[in-house]
Amino acid sequence: MAGRQLCVDGKEHRATPPTGRRHALVRTLSVWVADAHLSFGQAQIGTKTNEKTAIPALLTTLDVAGSEVTLDAIACQSGIVGQVVANGADYVIALKKNAKTLYEQASEHLRARAAYLPAWRSLEKGHGRGVRRTVRICQDLALLEACADWPGLRTLVLVETERHTSKGITHV
């Protein structure tokens, strides 16, 4: 799978939660090959666990060397990305507040340098709203102590969203 984008994502299957229960009985983790439009691997997520434990188990069974693995924020853990790097792949991962130290340092670092970073902007209109996105990248991570705990971390991306609706403007 070298040179491919591998999208790792978990799903709860609709219509499987028992009455009164929050989570579905059937939950799976898939590795999707983006350009080939096919599933490269799949595993069932155990009943008393979640994606965080299923991802390392599935990645050990697949040859991901030379690929780019994309993961959502639930997998934002240094151990998981460390395994991706150890298997010879690069990663793109959503960083949210679940990785508190890195999130706080990265947010402060990016916002302080935002005016000096390369920026790409897009504007979308439709469905009664307008959305402006500004994407900035930063590869100067030398001052971020938390980066030392994240193997292979080379770039941070900041996405700022401004949504205009009839109710006003929101910033994310």
JSON list of C-alpha atoms in Angstrom, two decimals:
[
{"chain": "A", "resi": 1, "resn": "MET", "atom": "CA", "xyz": [0.00, 0.00, 0.00]},
{"chain": "A", "resi": 2, "resn": "ALA", "atom": "CA", "xyz": [3.01, 2.31, -0.31]},
{"chain": "A", "resi": 3, "resn": "GLY", "atom": "CA", "xyz": [2.20, 5.82, -1.45]},
{"chain": "A", "resi": 4, "resn": "ARG", "atom": "CA", "xyz": [-1.49, 5.54, -0.61]},
{"chain": "A", "resi": 5, "resn": "GLN", "atom": "CA", "xyz": [-3.76, 7.43, 1.75]},
{"chain": "A", "resi": 6, "resn": "LEU", "atom": "CA", "xyz": [-5.21, 5.04, 4.31]},
{"chain": "A", "resi": 7, "resn": "CYS", "atom": "CA", "xyz": [-8.21, 6.40, 6.22]},
{"chain": "A", "resi": 8, "resn": "VAL", "atom": "CA", "xyz": [-8.79, 4.75, 9.60]},
{"chain": "A", "resi": 9, "resn": "ASP", "atom": "CA", "xyz": [-12.26, 5.25, 11.04]},
{"chain": "A", "resi": 10, "resn": "GLY", "atom": "CA", "xyz": [-14.68, 3.51, 13.37]},
{"chain": "A", "resi": 11, "resn": "LYS", "atom": "CA", "xyz": [-18.41, 3.25, 12.86]},
{"chain": "A", "resi": 12, "resn": "GLU", "atom": "CA", "xyz": [-21.38, 2.30, 14.97]},
{"chain": "A", "resi": 13, "resn": "HIS", "atom": "CA", "xyz": [-23.88, 0.50, 12.76]},
{"chain": "A", "resi": 14, "resn": "ARG", "atom": "CA", "xyz": [-27.35, 1.97, 12.71]},
{"chain": "A", "resi": 15, "resn": "ALA", "atom": "CA", "xyz": [-30.32, 0.04, 14.02]},
{"chain": "A", "resi": 16, "resn": "THR", "atom": "CA", "xyz": [-28.15, -2.15, 16.26]},
{"chain": "A", "resi": 17, "resn": "PRO", "atom": "CA", "xyz": [-28.38, -0.37, 19.65]},
{"chain": "A", "resi": 18, "resn": "PRO", "atom": "CA", "xyz": [-30.68, -2.28, 22.02]},
{"chain": "A", "resi": 19, "resn": "THR", "atom": "CA", "xyz": [-33.62, -0.30, 23.41]},
{"chain": "A", "resi": 20, "resn": "GLY", "atom": "CA", "xyz": [-32.44, 2.06, 26.11]},
{"chain": "A", "resi": 21, "resn": "ARG", "atom": "CA", "xyz": [-28.75, 1.61, 25.26]},
{"chain": "A", "resi": 22, "resn": "ARG", "atom": "CA", "xyz": [-26.48, 4.35, 24.04]},
{"chain": "A", "resi": 23, "resn": "HIS", "atom": "CA", "xyz": [-24.07, 2.38, 21.90]},
{"chain": "A", "resi": 24, "resn": "ALA", "atom": "CA", "xyz": [-24.62, 0.02, 19.02]},
{"chain": "A", "resi": 25, "resn": "LEU", "atom": "CA", "xyz": [-23.99, -3.71, 19.33]},
{"chain": "A", "resi": 26, "resn": "VAL", "atom": "CA", "xyz": [-22.10, -3.73, 16.05]},
{"chain": "A", "resi": 27, "resn": "ARG", "atom": "CA", "xyz": [-19.09, -1.41, 15.87]},
{"chain": "A", "resi": 28, "resn": "THR", "atom": "CA", "xyz": [-16.34, -1.79, 13.31]},
{"chain": "A", "resi": 29, "resn": "LEU", "atom": "CA", "xyz": [-13.01, -0.20, 12.50]},
{"chain": "A", "resi": 30, "resn": "SER", "atom": "CA", "xyz": [-12.07, 0.12, 8.84]},
{"chain": "A", "resi": 31, "resn": "VAL", "atom": "CA", "xyz": [-8.95, 1.09, 6.93]},
{"chain": "A", "resi": 32, "resn": "TRP", "atom": "CA", "xyz": [-10.06, 2.61, 3.65]},
{"chain": "A", "resi": 33, "resn": "VAL", "atom": "CA", "xyz": [-7.69, 3.11, 0.66]},
{"chain": "A", "resi": 34, "resn": "ALA", "atom": "CA", "xyz": [-8.82, 6.53, -0.55]},
{"chain": "A", "resi": 35, "resn": "ASP", "atom": "CA", "xyz": [-7.78, 6.48, -4.20]},
{"chain": "A", "resi": 36, "resn": "ALA", "atom": "CA", "xyz": [-8.74, 2.85, -4.81]},
{"chain": "A", "resi": 37, "resn": "HIS", "atom": "CA", "xyz": [-12.12, 3.13, -3.05]},
{"chain": "A", "resi": 38, "resn": "LEU", "atom": "CA", "xyz": [-11.73, -0.14, -1.21]},
{"chain": "A", "resi": 39, "resn": "SER", "atom": "CA", "xyz": [-11.42, -1.45, 2.30]},
{"chain": "A", "resi": 40, "resn": "PHE", "atom": "CA", "xyz": [-7.88, -2.58, 3.12]},
{"chain": "A", "resi": 41, "resn": "GLY", "atom": "CA", "xyz": [-8.71, -3.96, 6.52]},
{"chain": "A", "resi": 42, "resn": "GLN", "atom": "CA", "xyz": [-11.53, -4.23, 8.99]},
{"chain": "A", "resi": 43, "resn": "ALA", "atom": "CA", "xyz": [-11.98, -5.35, 12.59]},
{"chain": "A", "resi": 44, "resn": "GLN", "atom": "CA", "xyz": [-14.84, -5.52, 15.02]},
{"chain": "A", "resi": 45, "resn": "ILE", "atom": "CA", "xyz": [-14.54, -3.27, 18.05]},
{"chain": "A", "resi": 46, "resn": "GLY", "atom": "CA", "xyz": [-15.10, -5.19, 21.29]},
{"chain": "A", "resi": 47, "resn": "THR", "atom": "CA", "xyz": [-18.12, -4.55, 23.48]},
{"chain": "A", "resi": 48, "resn": "LYS", "atom": "CA", "xyz": [-16.22, -3.07, 26.43]},
{"chain": "A", "resi": 49, "resn": "THR", "atom": "CA", "xyz": [-13.67, -1.09, 24.44]},
{"chain": "A", "resi": 50, "resn": "ASN", "atom": "CA", "xyz": [-13.40, 1.55, 21.71]},
{"chain": "A", "resi": 51, "resn": "GLU", "atom": "CA", "xyz": [-11.39, 2.56, 18.64]},
{"chain": "A", "resi": 52, "resn": "LYS", "atom": "CA", "xyz": [-8.34, 3.45, 20.73]},
{"chain": "A", "resi": 53, "resn": "THR", "atom": "CA", "xyz": [-7.67, -0.20, 21.50]},
{"chain": "A", "resi": 54, "resn": "ALA", "atom": "CA", "xyz": [-8.80, -1.58, 18.14]},
{"chain": "A", "resi": 55, "resn": "ILE", "atom": "CA", "xyz": [-6.55, 0.69, 16.02]},
{"chain": "A", "resi": 56, "resn": "PRO", "atom": "CA", "xyz": [-3.19, -0.65, 17.27]},
{"chain": "A", "resi": 57, "resn": "ALA", "atom": "CA", "xyz": [-4.40, -4.24, 16.92]},
{"chain": "A", "resi": 58, "resn": "LEU", "atom": "CA", "xyz": [-5.58, -3.68, 13.34]},
{"chain": "A", "resi": 59, "resn": "LEU", "atom": "CA", "xyz": [-2.47, -1.75, 12.29]},
{"chain": "A", "resi": 60, "resn": "THR", "atom": "CA", "xyz": [-0.18, -4.59, 13.41]},
{"chain": "A", "resi": 61, "resn": "THR", "atom": "CA", "xyz": [-1.89, -6.90, 10.91]},
{"chain": "A", "resi": 62, "resn": "LEU", "atom": "CA", "xyz": [-1.52, -4.56, 7.90]},
{"chain": "A", "resi": 63, "resn": "ASP", "atom": "CA", "xyz": [1.47, -3.43, 5.84]},
{"chain": "A", "resi": 64, "resn": "VAL", "atom": "CA", "xyz": [1.13, 0.37, 5.96]},
{"chain": "A", "resi": 65, "resn": "ALA", "atom": "CA", "xyz": [4.78, 1.19, 5.15]},
{"chain": "A", "resi": 66, "resn": "GLY", "atom": "CA", "xyz": [5.19, 4.15, 2.82]},
{"chain": "A", "resi": 67, "resn": "SER", "atom": "CA", "xyz": [1.57, 5.26, 3.23]},
{"chain": "A", "resi": 68, "resn": "GLU", "atom": "CA", "xyz": [-0.12, 8.23, 4.83]},
{"chain": "A", "resi": 69, "resn": "VAL", "atom": "CA", "xyz": [-2.52, 7.17, 7.59]},
{"chain": "A", "resi": 70, "resn": "THR", "atom": "CA", "xyz": [-5.33, 9.57, 8.51]},
{"chain": "A", "resi": 71, "resn": "LEU", "atom": "CA", "xyz": [-6.97, 9.28, 11.92]},
{"chain": "A", "resi": 72, "resn": "ASP", "atom": "CA", "xyz": [-9.67, 11.23, 13.73]},
{"chain": "A", "resi": 73, "resn": "ALA", "atom": "CA", "xyz": [-9.28, 12.82, 17.15]},
{"chain": "A", "resi": 74, "resn": "ILE", "atom": "CA", "xyz": [-10.19, 9.72, 19.18]},
{"chain": "A", "resi": 75, "resn": "ALA", "atom": "CA", "xyz": [-6.86, 8.21, 18.07]},
{"chain": "A", "resi": 76, "resn": "CYS", "atom": "CA", "xyz": [-4.88, 11.32, 18.98]},
{"chain": "A", "resi": 77, "resn": "GLN", "atom": "CA", "xyz": [-2.48, 9.52, 21.29]},
{"chain": "A", "resi": 78, "resn": "SER", "atom": "CA", "xyz": [1.29, 9.43, 21.06]},
{"chain": "A", "resi": 79, "resn": "GLY", "atom": "CA", "xyz": [1.31, 5.63, 21.38]},
{"chain": "A", "resi": 80, "resn": "ILE", "atom": "CA", "xyz": [-0.94, 5.15, 18.36]},
{"chain": "A", "resi": 81, "resn": "VAL", "atom": "CA", "xyz": [0.97, 7.58, 16.13]},
{"chain": "A", "resi": 82, "resn": "GLY", "atom": "CA", "xyz": [4.20, 6.02, 17.40]},
{"chain": "A", "resi": 83, "resn": "GLN", "atom": "CA", "xyz": [3.01, 2.67, 16.08]},
{"chain": "A", "resi": 84, "resn": "VAL", "atom": "CA", "xyz": [2.11, 4.23, 12.73]},
{"chain": "A", "resi": 85, "resn": "VAL", "atom": "CA", "xyz": [5.62, 5.70, 12.45]},
{"chain": "A", "resi": 86, "resn": "ALA", "atom": "CA", "xyz": [7.23, 2.42, 13.63]},
{"chain": "A", "resi": 87, "resn": "ASN", "atom": "CA", "xyz": [5.35, 0.65, 10.83]},
{"chain": "A", "resi": 88, "resn": "GLY", "atom": "CA", "xyz": [6.97, 2.99, 8.30]},
{"chain": "A", "resi": 89, "resn": "ALA", "atom": "CA", "xyz": [4.04, 5.30, 7.58]},
{"chain": "A", "resi": 90, "resn": "ASP", "atom": "CA", "xyz": [3.32, 8.99, 8.05]},
{"chain": "A", "resi": 91, "resn": "TYR", "atom": "CA", "xyz": [0.17, 10.29, 9.71]},
{"chain": "A", "resi": 92, "resn": "VAL", "atom": "CA", "xyz": [-2.36, 13.09, 9.63]},
{"chain": "A", "resi": 93, "resn": "ILE", "atom": "CA", "xyz": [-4.41, 13.32, 12.80]},
{"chain": "A", "resi": 94, "resn": "ALA", "atom": "CA", "xyz": [-7.06, 15.65, 14.17]},
{"chain": "A", "resi": 95, "resn": "LEU", "atom": "CA", "xyz": [-5.81, 17.40, 17.29]},
{"chain": "A", "resi": 96, "resn": "LYS", "atom": "CA", "xyz": [-8.44, 18.36, 19.81]},
{"chain": "A", "resi": 97, "resn": "LYS", "atom": "CA", "xyz": [-8.44, 18.96, 23.54]},
{"chain": "A", "resi": 98, "resn": "ASN", "atom": "CA", "xyz": [-8.11, 15.25, 24.31]},
{"chain": "A", "resi": 99, "resn": "ALA", "atom": "CA", "xyz": [-4.33, 15.70, 23.85]},
{"chain": "A", "resi": 100, "resn": "LYS", "atom": "CA", "xyz": [-4.32, 18.60, 26.31]},
{"chain": "A", "resi": 101, "resn": "THR", "atom": "CA", "xyz": [-0.65, 19.60, 26.51]},
{"chain": "A", "resi": 102, "resn": "LEU", "atom": "CA", "xyz": [0.02, 19.40, 22.77]},
{"chain": "A", "resi": 103, "resn": "TYR", "atom": "CA", "xyz": [-3.30, 21.12, 22.00]},
{"chain": "A", "resi": 104, "resn": "GLU", "atom": "CA", "xyz": [-2.60, 24.04, 24.34]},
{"chain": "A", "resi": 105, "resn": "GLN", "atom": "CA", "xyz": [0.98, 24.53, 23.14]},
{"chain": "A", "resi": 106, "resn": "ALA", "atom": "CA", "xyz": [0.05, 24.14, 19.46]},
{"chain": "A", "resi": 107, "resn": "SER", "atom": "CA", "xyz": [-2.90, 26.55, 19.75]},
{"chain": "A", "resi": 108, "resn": "GLU", "atom": "CA", "xyz": [-0.80, 29.23, 21.41]},
{"chain": "A", "resi": 109, "resn": "HIS", "atom": "CA", "xyz": [2.08, 28.70, 18.96]},
{"chain": "A", "resi": 110, "resn": "LEU", "atom": "CA", "xyz": [-0.14, 28.87, 15.86]},
{"chain": "A", "resi": 111, "resn": "ARG", "atom": "CA", "xyz": [-2.24, 31.82, 16.95]},
{"chain": "A", "resi": 112, "resn": "ALA", "atom": "CA", "xyz": [0.86, 33.85, 17.91]},
{"chain": "A", "resi": 113, "resn": "ARG", "atom": "CA", "xyz": [2.36, 33.25, 14.46]},
{"chain": "A", "resi": 114, "resn": "ALA", "atom": "CA", "xyz": [-0.84, 33.26, 12.37]},
{"chain": "A", "resi": 115, "resn": "ALA", "atom": "CA", "xyz": [-0.10, 36.56, 10.64]},
{"chain": "A", "resi": 116, "resn": "TYR", "atom": "CA", "xyz": [3.26, 35.24, 9.42]},
{"chain": "A", "resi": 117, "resn": "LEU", "atom": "CA", "xyz": [2.21, 31.77, 8.28]},
{"chain": "A", "resi": 118, "resn": "PRO", "atom": "CA", "xyz": [1.23, 30.86, 4.71]},
{"chain": "A", "resi": 119, "resn": "ALA", "atom": "CA", "xyz": [-2.57, 30.95, 4.39]},
{"chain": "A", "resi": 120, "resn": "TRP", "atom": "CA", "xyz": [-5.08, 29.46, 1.98]},
{"chain": "A", "resi": 121, "resn": "ARG", "atom": "CA", "xyz": [-8.65, 30.70, 1.98]},
{"chain": "A", "resi": 122, "resn": "SER", "atom": "CA", "xyz": [-11.87, 29.28, 0.63]},
{"chain": "A", "resi": 123, "resn": "LEU", "atom": "CA", "xyz": [-15.41, 30.60, 0.52]},
{"chain": "A", "resi": 124, "resn": "GLU", "atom": "CA", "xyz": [-18.48, 28.40, 0.17]},
{"chain": "A", "resi": 125, "resn": "LYS", "atom": "CA", "xyz": [-22.07, 29.57, -0.17]},
{"chain": "A", "resi": 126, "resn": "GLY", "atom": "CA", "xyz": [-25.15, 27.41, 0.03]},
{"chain": "A", "resi": 127, "resn": "HIS", "atom": "CA", "xyz": [-27.86, 26.02, 2.29]},
{"chain": "A", "resi": 128, "resn": "GLY", "atom": "CA", "xyz": [-28.56, 29.49, 3.67]},
{"chain": "A", "resi": 129, "resn": "ARG", "atom": "CA", "xyz": [-25.05, 30.12, 4.93]},
{"chain": "A", "resi": 130, "resn": "GLY", "atom": "CA", "xyz": [-21.64, 31.27, 3.88]},
{"chain": "A", "resi": 131, "resn": "VAL", "atom": "CA", "xyz": [-18.50, 29.62, 5.21]},
{"chain": "A", "resi": 132, "resn": "ARG", "atom": "CA", "xyz": [-15.02, 31.10, 5.03]},
{"chain": "A", "resi": 133, "resn": "ARG", "atom": "CA", "xyz": [-12.13, 28.83, 5.91]},
{"chain": "A", "resi": 134, "resn": "THR", "atom": "CA", "xyz": [-8.56, 29.90, 6.42]},
{"chain": "A", "resi": 135, "resn": "VAL", "atom": "CA", "xyz": [-5.91, 27.17, 6.56]},
{"chain": "A", "resi": 136, "resn": "ARG", "atom": "CA", "xyz": [-2.43, 27.92, 7.88]},
{"chain": "A", "resi": 137, "resn": "ILE", "atom": "CA", "xyz": [0.55, 25.58, 8.18]},
{"chain": "A", "resi": 138, "resn": "CYS", "atom": "CA", "xyz": [3.57, 25.73, 10.47]},
{"chain": "A", "resi": 139, "resn": "GLN", "atom": "CA", "xyz": [6.65, 23.57, 10.25]},
{"chain": "A", "resi": 140, "resn": "ASP", "atom": "CA", "xyz": [8.71, 25.46, 12.82]},
{"chain": "A", "resi": 141, "resn": "LEU", "atom": "CA", "xyz": [8.03, 23.31, 15.87]},
{"chain": "A", "resi": 142, "resn": "ALA", "atom": "CA", "xyz": [11.34, 23.79, 17.69]},
{"chain": "A", "resi": 143, "resn": "LEU", "atom": "CA", "xyz": [9.79, 25.79, 20.55]},
{"chain": "A", "resi": 144, "resn": "LEU", "atom": "CA", "xyz": [7.04, 23.27, 21.31]},
{"chain": "A", "resi": 145, "resn": "GLU", "atom": "CA", "xyz": [8.14, 20.99, 24.14]},
{"chain": "A", "resi": 146, "resn": "ALA", "atom": "CA", "xyz": [5.11, 18.71, 23.75]},
{"chain": "A", "resi": 147, "resn": "CYS", "atom": "CA", "xyz": [6.20, 17.76, 20.21]},
{"chain": "A", "resi": 148, "resn": "ALA", "atom": "CA", "xyz": [8.98, 15.60, 21.65]},
{"chain": "A", "resi": 149, "resn": "ASP", "atom": "CA", "xyz": [6.36, 13.07, 22.79]},
{"chain": "A", "resi": 150, "resn": "TRP", "atom": "CA", "xyz": [4.84, 12.75, 19.29]},
{"chain": "A", "resi": 151, "resn": "PRO", "atom": "CA", "xyz": [6.99, 10.63, 16.95]},
{"chain": "A", "resi": 152, "resn": "GLY", "atom": "CA", "xyz": [7.20, 11.92, 13.40]},
{"chain": "A", "resi": 153, "resn": "LEU", "atom": "CA", "xyz": [5.39, 15.20, 14.10]},
{"chain": "A", "resi": 154, "resn": "ARG", "atom": "CA", "xyz": [6.65, 17.69, 11.50]},
{"chain": "A", "resi": 155, "resn": "THR", "atom": "CA", "xyz": [3.77, 20.02, 10.67]},
{"chain": "A", "resi": 156, "resn": "LEU", "atom": "CA", "xyz": [0.83, 21.68, 12.42]},
{"chain": "A", "resi": 157, "resn": "VAL", "atom": "CA", "xyz": [-2.21, 22.86, 10.49]},
{"chain": "A", "resi": 158, "resn": "LEU", "atom": "CA", "xyz": [-4.64, 25.46, 11.82]},
{"chain": "A", "resi": 159, "resn": "VAL", "atom": "CA", "xyz": [-8.12, 25.62, 10.26]},
{"chain": "A", "resi": 160, "resn": "GLU", "atom": "CA", "xyz": [-10.17, 28.68, 11.19]},
{"chain": "A", "resi": 161, "resn": "THR", "atom": "CA", "xyz": [-13.84, 28.66, 10.18]},
{"chain": "A", "resi": 162, "resn": "GLU", "atom": "CA", "xyz": [-16.16, 31.63, 10.03]},
{"chain": "A", "resi": 163, "resn": "ARG", "atom": "CA", "xyz": [-19.81, 30.75, 9.42]},
{"chain": "A", "resi": 164, "resn": "HIS", "atom": "CA", "xyz": [-22.34, 33.42, 8.35]},
{"chain": "A", "resi": 165, "resn": "THR", "atom": "CA", "xyz": [-26.03, 32.58, 8.81]},
{"chain": "A", "resi": 166, "resn": "SER", "atom": "CA", "xyz": [-29.23, 34.54, 9.34]},
{"chain": "A", "resi": 167, "resn": "LYS", "atom": "CA", "xyz": [-28.62, 34.15, 13.09]},
{"chain": "A", "resi": 168, "resn": "GLY", "atom": "CA", "xyz": [-25.20, 35.78, 12.96]},
{"chain": "A", "resi": 169, "resn": "ILE", "atom": "CA", "xyz": [-21.54, 34.90, 12.64]},
{"chain": "A", "resi": 170, "resn": "THR", "atom": "CA", "xyz": [-19.80, 32.07, 14.46]},
{"chain": "A", "resi": 171, "resn": "HIS", "atom": "CA", "xyz": [-16.08, 31.39, 14.63]},
{"chain": "A", "resi": 172, "resn": "VAL", "atom": "CA", "xyz": [-14.53, 27.98, 15.12]}
]
